[in-house]
PDB file of C-alpha atoms in Angstrom:
ATOM      1  CA  ILE A   1      31.266 143.217 124.503  1.00  0.00           C
ATOM      2  CA  GLU A   2      34.016 141.186 122.822  1.00  0.00           C
ATOM      3  CA  GLU A   3      36.718 143.294 124.469  1.00  0.00           C
ATOM      4  CA  GLN A   4      35.041 143.054 127.866  1.00  0.00           C
ATOM      5  CA  LEU A   5      34.595 139.302 127.436  1.00  0.00           C
ATOM      6  CA  SER A   6      38.280 138.913 126.606  1.00  0.00           C
ATOM      7  CA  LEU A   7      39.316 140.910 129.685  1.00  0.00           C
ATOM      8  CA  LEU A   8      37.001 138.923 131.940  1.00  0.00           C
ATOM      9  CA  GLU A   9      38.297 135.613 130.602  1.00  0.00           C
ATOM     10  CA  LYS A  10      41.875 136.775 131.278  1.00  0.00           C
ATOM     11  CA  ARG A  11      40.897 137.698 134.838  1.00  0.00           C
ATOM     12  CA  LYS A  12      39.406 134.225 135.277  1.00  0.00           C
ATOM     13  CA  GLU A  13      42.606 132.600 133.996  1.00  0.00           C
ATOM     14  CA  LEU A  14      44.599 134.653 136.520  1.00  0.00           C
ATOM     15  CA  GLY A  15      42.228 133.688 139.320  1.00  0.00           C
ATOM     16  CA  ARG A  16      41.455 137.296 140.243  1.00  0.00           C
ATOM     17  CA  PRO A  17      38.832 137.452 143.020  1.00  0.00           C
ATOM     18  CA  ASP A  18      36.824 140.327 141.604  1.00  0.00           C
ATOM     19  CA  GLY A  19      33.467 138.922 140.554  1.00  0.00           C
ATOM     20  CA  TYR A  20      34.337 138.243 136.923  1.00  0.00           C
ATOM     21  CA  ASP A  21      32.247 135.049 136.943  1.00  0.00           C
ATOM     22  CA  TYR A  22      29.047 137.046 137.505  1.00  0.00           C
ATOM     23  CA  HIS A  23      29.836 139.249 134.520  1.00  0.00           C
ATOM     24  CA  LEU A  24      30.843 136.278 132.363  1.00  0.00           C
ATOM     25  CA  ALA A  25      27.527 134.667 133.308  1.00  0.00           C
ATOM     26  CA  ALA A  26      25.629 137.809 132.302  1.00  0.00           C
ATOM     27  CA  ILE A  27      27.317 137.965 128.901  1.00  0.00           C
ATOM     28  CA  SER A  28      26.791 134.241 128.324  1.00  0.00           C
ATOM     29  CA  ALA A  29      23.108 134.503 129.262  1.00  0.00           C
ATOM     30  CA  TYR A  30      22.660 137.490 126.966  1.00  0.00           C
ATOM     31  CA  ARG A  31      24.256 135.549 124.129  1.00  0.00           C
ATOM     32  CA  GLY A  32      21.990 132.546 124.733  1.00  0.00           C
ATOM     33  CA  ASP A  33      24.644 130.190 126.113  1.00  0.00           C
ATOM     34  CA  HIS A  34      22.572 129.115 129.096  1.00  0.00           C
ATOM     35  CA  GLU A  35      24.735 126.189 130.209  1.00  0.00           C
ATOM     36  CA  LYS A  36      27.834 128.358 130.324  1.00  0.00           C
ATOM     37  CA  ALA A  37      25.952 131.119 132.171  1.00  0.00           C
ATOM     38  CA  ILE A  38      24.744 128.687 134.842  1.00  0.00           C
ATOM     39  CA  GLN A  39      28.259 127.279 135.254  1.00  0.00           C
ATOM     40  CA  TYR A  40      29.728 130.768 135.675  1.00  0.00           C
ATOM     41  CA  LEU A  41      27.093 131.534 138.335  1.00  0.00           C
ATOM     42  CA  LEU A  42      27.962 128.310 140.144  1.00  0.00           C
ATOM     43  CA  ASP A  43      31.662 129.254 139.994  1.00  0.00           C
ATOM     44  CA  TYR A  44      30.797 132.720 141.276  1.00  0.00           C
ATOM     45  CA  ASP A  45      28.774 131.257 144.135  1.00  0.00           C
ATOM     46  CA  LYS A  46      31.776 129.171 145.240  1.00  0.00           C
ATOM     47  CA  LYS A  47      34.074 132.229 145.347  1.00  0.00           C
ATOM     48  CA  VAL A  48      31.718 134.967 146.493  1.00  0.00           C
ATOM     49  CA  PHE A  49      33.223 135.249 149.984  1.00  0.00           C
ATOM     50  CA  ILE A  50      36.720 135.841 148.614  1.00  0.00           C
ATOM     51  CA  VAL A  51      35.836 139.357 147.497  1.00  0.00           C
ATOM     52  CA  PRO A  52      35.848 141.804 150.436  1.00  0.00           C
ATOM     53  CA  SER A  53      33.500 144.347 148.875  1.00  0.00           C
ATOM     54  CA  GLY A  54      31.476 145.014 145.785  1.00  0.00           C
ATOM     55  CA  ILE A  55      29.836 141.593 145.807  1.00  0.00           C
ATOM     56  CA  ILE A  56      26.826 141.257 143.556  1.00  0.00           C
ATOM     57  CA  PRO A  57      24.439 138.778 145.155  1.00  0.00           C
ATOM     58  CA  ILE A  58      23.477 135.980 142.784  1.00  0.00           C
ATOM     59  CA  TYR A  59      19.798 136.645 143.395  1.00  0.00           C
ATOM     60  CA  PHE A  60      20.290 140.072 141.776  1.00  0.00           C
ATOM     61  CA  ALA A  61      20.483 138.206 138.451  1.00  0.00           C
ATOM     62  CA  GLN A  62      16.698 137.856 138.578  1.00  0.00           C
ATOM     63  CA  TYR A  63      16.554 141.641 138.055  1.00  0.00           C
ATOM     64  CA  ASP A  64      19.592 142.025 135.762  1.00  0.00           C
ATOM     65  CA  ILE A  65      18.267 142.463 132.214  1.00  0.00           C
ATOM     66  CA  LEU A  66      21.252 140.603 130.762  1.00  0.00           C
ATOM     67  CA  PHE A  67      19.963 137.456 132.470  1.00  0.00           C
ATOM     68  CA  ASN A  68      16.492 137.832 130.919  1.00  0.00           C
ATOM     69  CA  PRO A  69      17.031 134.782 128.661  1.00  0.00           C
ATOM     70  CA  LEU A  70      17.500 132.669 131.817  1.00  0.00           C
ATOM     71  CA  TRP A  71      14.599 133.975 133.901  1.00  0.00           C
ATOM     72  CA  ASN A  72      12.408 130.987 132.974  1.00  0.00           C
ATOM     73  CA  ASN A  73      15.247 128.428 133.085  1.00  0.00           C
ATOM     74  CA  SER A  74      14.653 125.799 135.804  1.00  0.00           C
ATOM     75  CA  GLU A  75      18.368 125.494 136.708  1.00  0.00           C
ATOM     76  CA  PHE A  76      18.602 129.269 137.051  1.00  0.00           C
ATOM     77  CA  LYS A  77      15.505 129.368 139.261  1.00  0.00           C
ATOM     78  CA  ALA A  78      16.899 126.543 141.418  1.00  0.00           C
ATOM     79  CA  LEU A  79      20.199 128.418 141.851  1.00  0.00           C
ATOM     80  CA  LEU A  80      18.346 131.574 142.919  1.00  0.00           C
ATOM     81  CA  LYS A  81      16.160 129.586 145.336  1.00  0.00           C
ATOM     82  CA  GLN A  82      19.216 127.926 146.861  1.00  0.00           C
ATOM     83  CA  GLU A  83      20.868 131.310 147.400  1.00  0.00           C
ATOM     84  CA  LEU A  84      17.745 132.785 149.001  1.00  0.00           C
ATOM     85  CA  ASP A  85      17.244 129.693 151.195  1.00  0.00           C
ATOM     86  CA  GLU A  86      20.862 129.918 152.426  1.00  0.00           C
ATOM     87  CA  LYS A  87      20.438 133.600 153.221  1.00  0.00           C
ATOM     88  CA  GLU A  88      17.198 132.926 155.095  1.00  0.00           C
ATOM     89  CA  ALA A  89      18.873 130.137 157.103  1.00  0.00           C
ATOM     90  CA  GLY A  90      21.629 132.581 158.076  1.00  0.00           C
ATOM     91  CA  ARG A  91      19.072 135.207 159.090  1.00  0.00           C
ATOM     92  CA  ALA A  92      17.194 132.636 161.178  1.00  0.00           C
ATOM     93  CA  GLU A  93      20.417 131.682 162.945  1.00  0.00           C
ATOM     94  CA  VAL A  94      21.172 135.338 163.731  1.00  0.00           C
ATOM     95  CA  ARG A  95      17.601 135.866 165.024  1.00  0.00           C
ATOM     96  CA  GLU A  96      17.968 132.813 167.247  1.00  0.00           C
ATOM     97  CA  LEU A  97      21.268 134.075 168.665  1.00  0.00           C
ATOM     98  CA  MET A  98      19.806 137.509 169.295  1.00  0.00           C
ATOM     99  CA  GLU A  99      16.734 136.066 171.016  1.00  0.00           C
ATOM    100  CA  SER A 100      18.904 133.882 173.255  1.00  0.00           C
ATOM    101  CA  GLY A 101      21.155 136.842 174.094  1.00  0.00           C
ATOM    102  CA  ASP A 102      24.214 134.915 172.865  1.00  0.00           C
ATOM    103  CA  THR A 103      25.639 137.628 170.620  1.00  0.00           C
ATOM    104  CA  ASP A 104      29.038 138.110 172.279  1.00  0.00           C
ATOM    105  CA  LEU A 105      31.995 137.301 170.093  1.00  0.00           C
TER     106      LEU A 105
END
């Protein structure tokens, strides 16, 4: 874990867009550093559209065993709810466009 943590921190310093913040959050949560884990998830959420593929949705953290120490954390729950609400808003917008027939690009 120490070696992986070191590599992930180096990737963060280099600004690599490869989802390192999610993994840093998982390690921090596992280690009990809840504030750091939440901050990494917030950082990840801000950059998630940079990565073209292999994106781990933030809401997956509610099933990721490494995040178990955060599952009852109110900030963590609020972050998950925000992500799910944003996704639902996007789905509603797509449904509305499809129903109106306005799906041409």
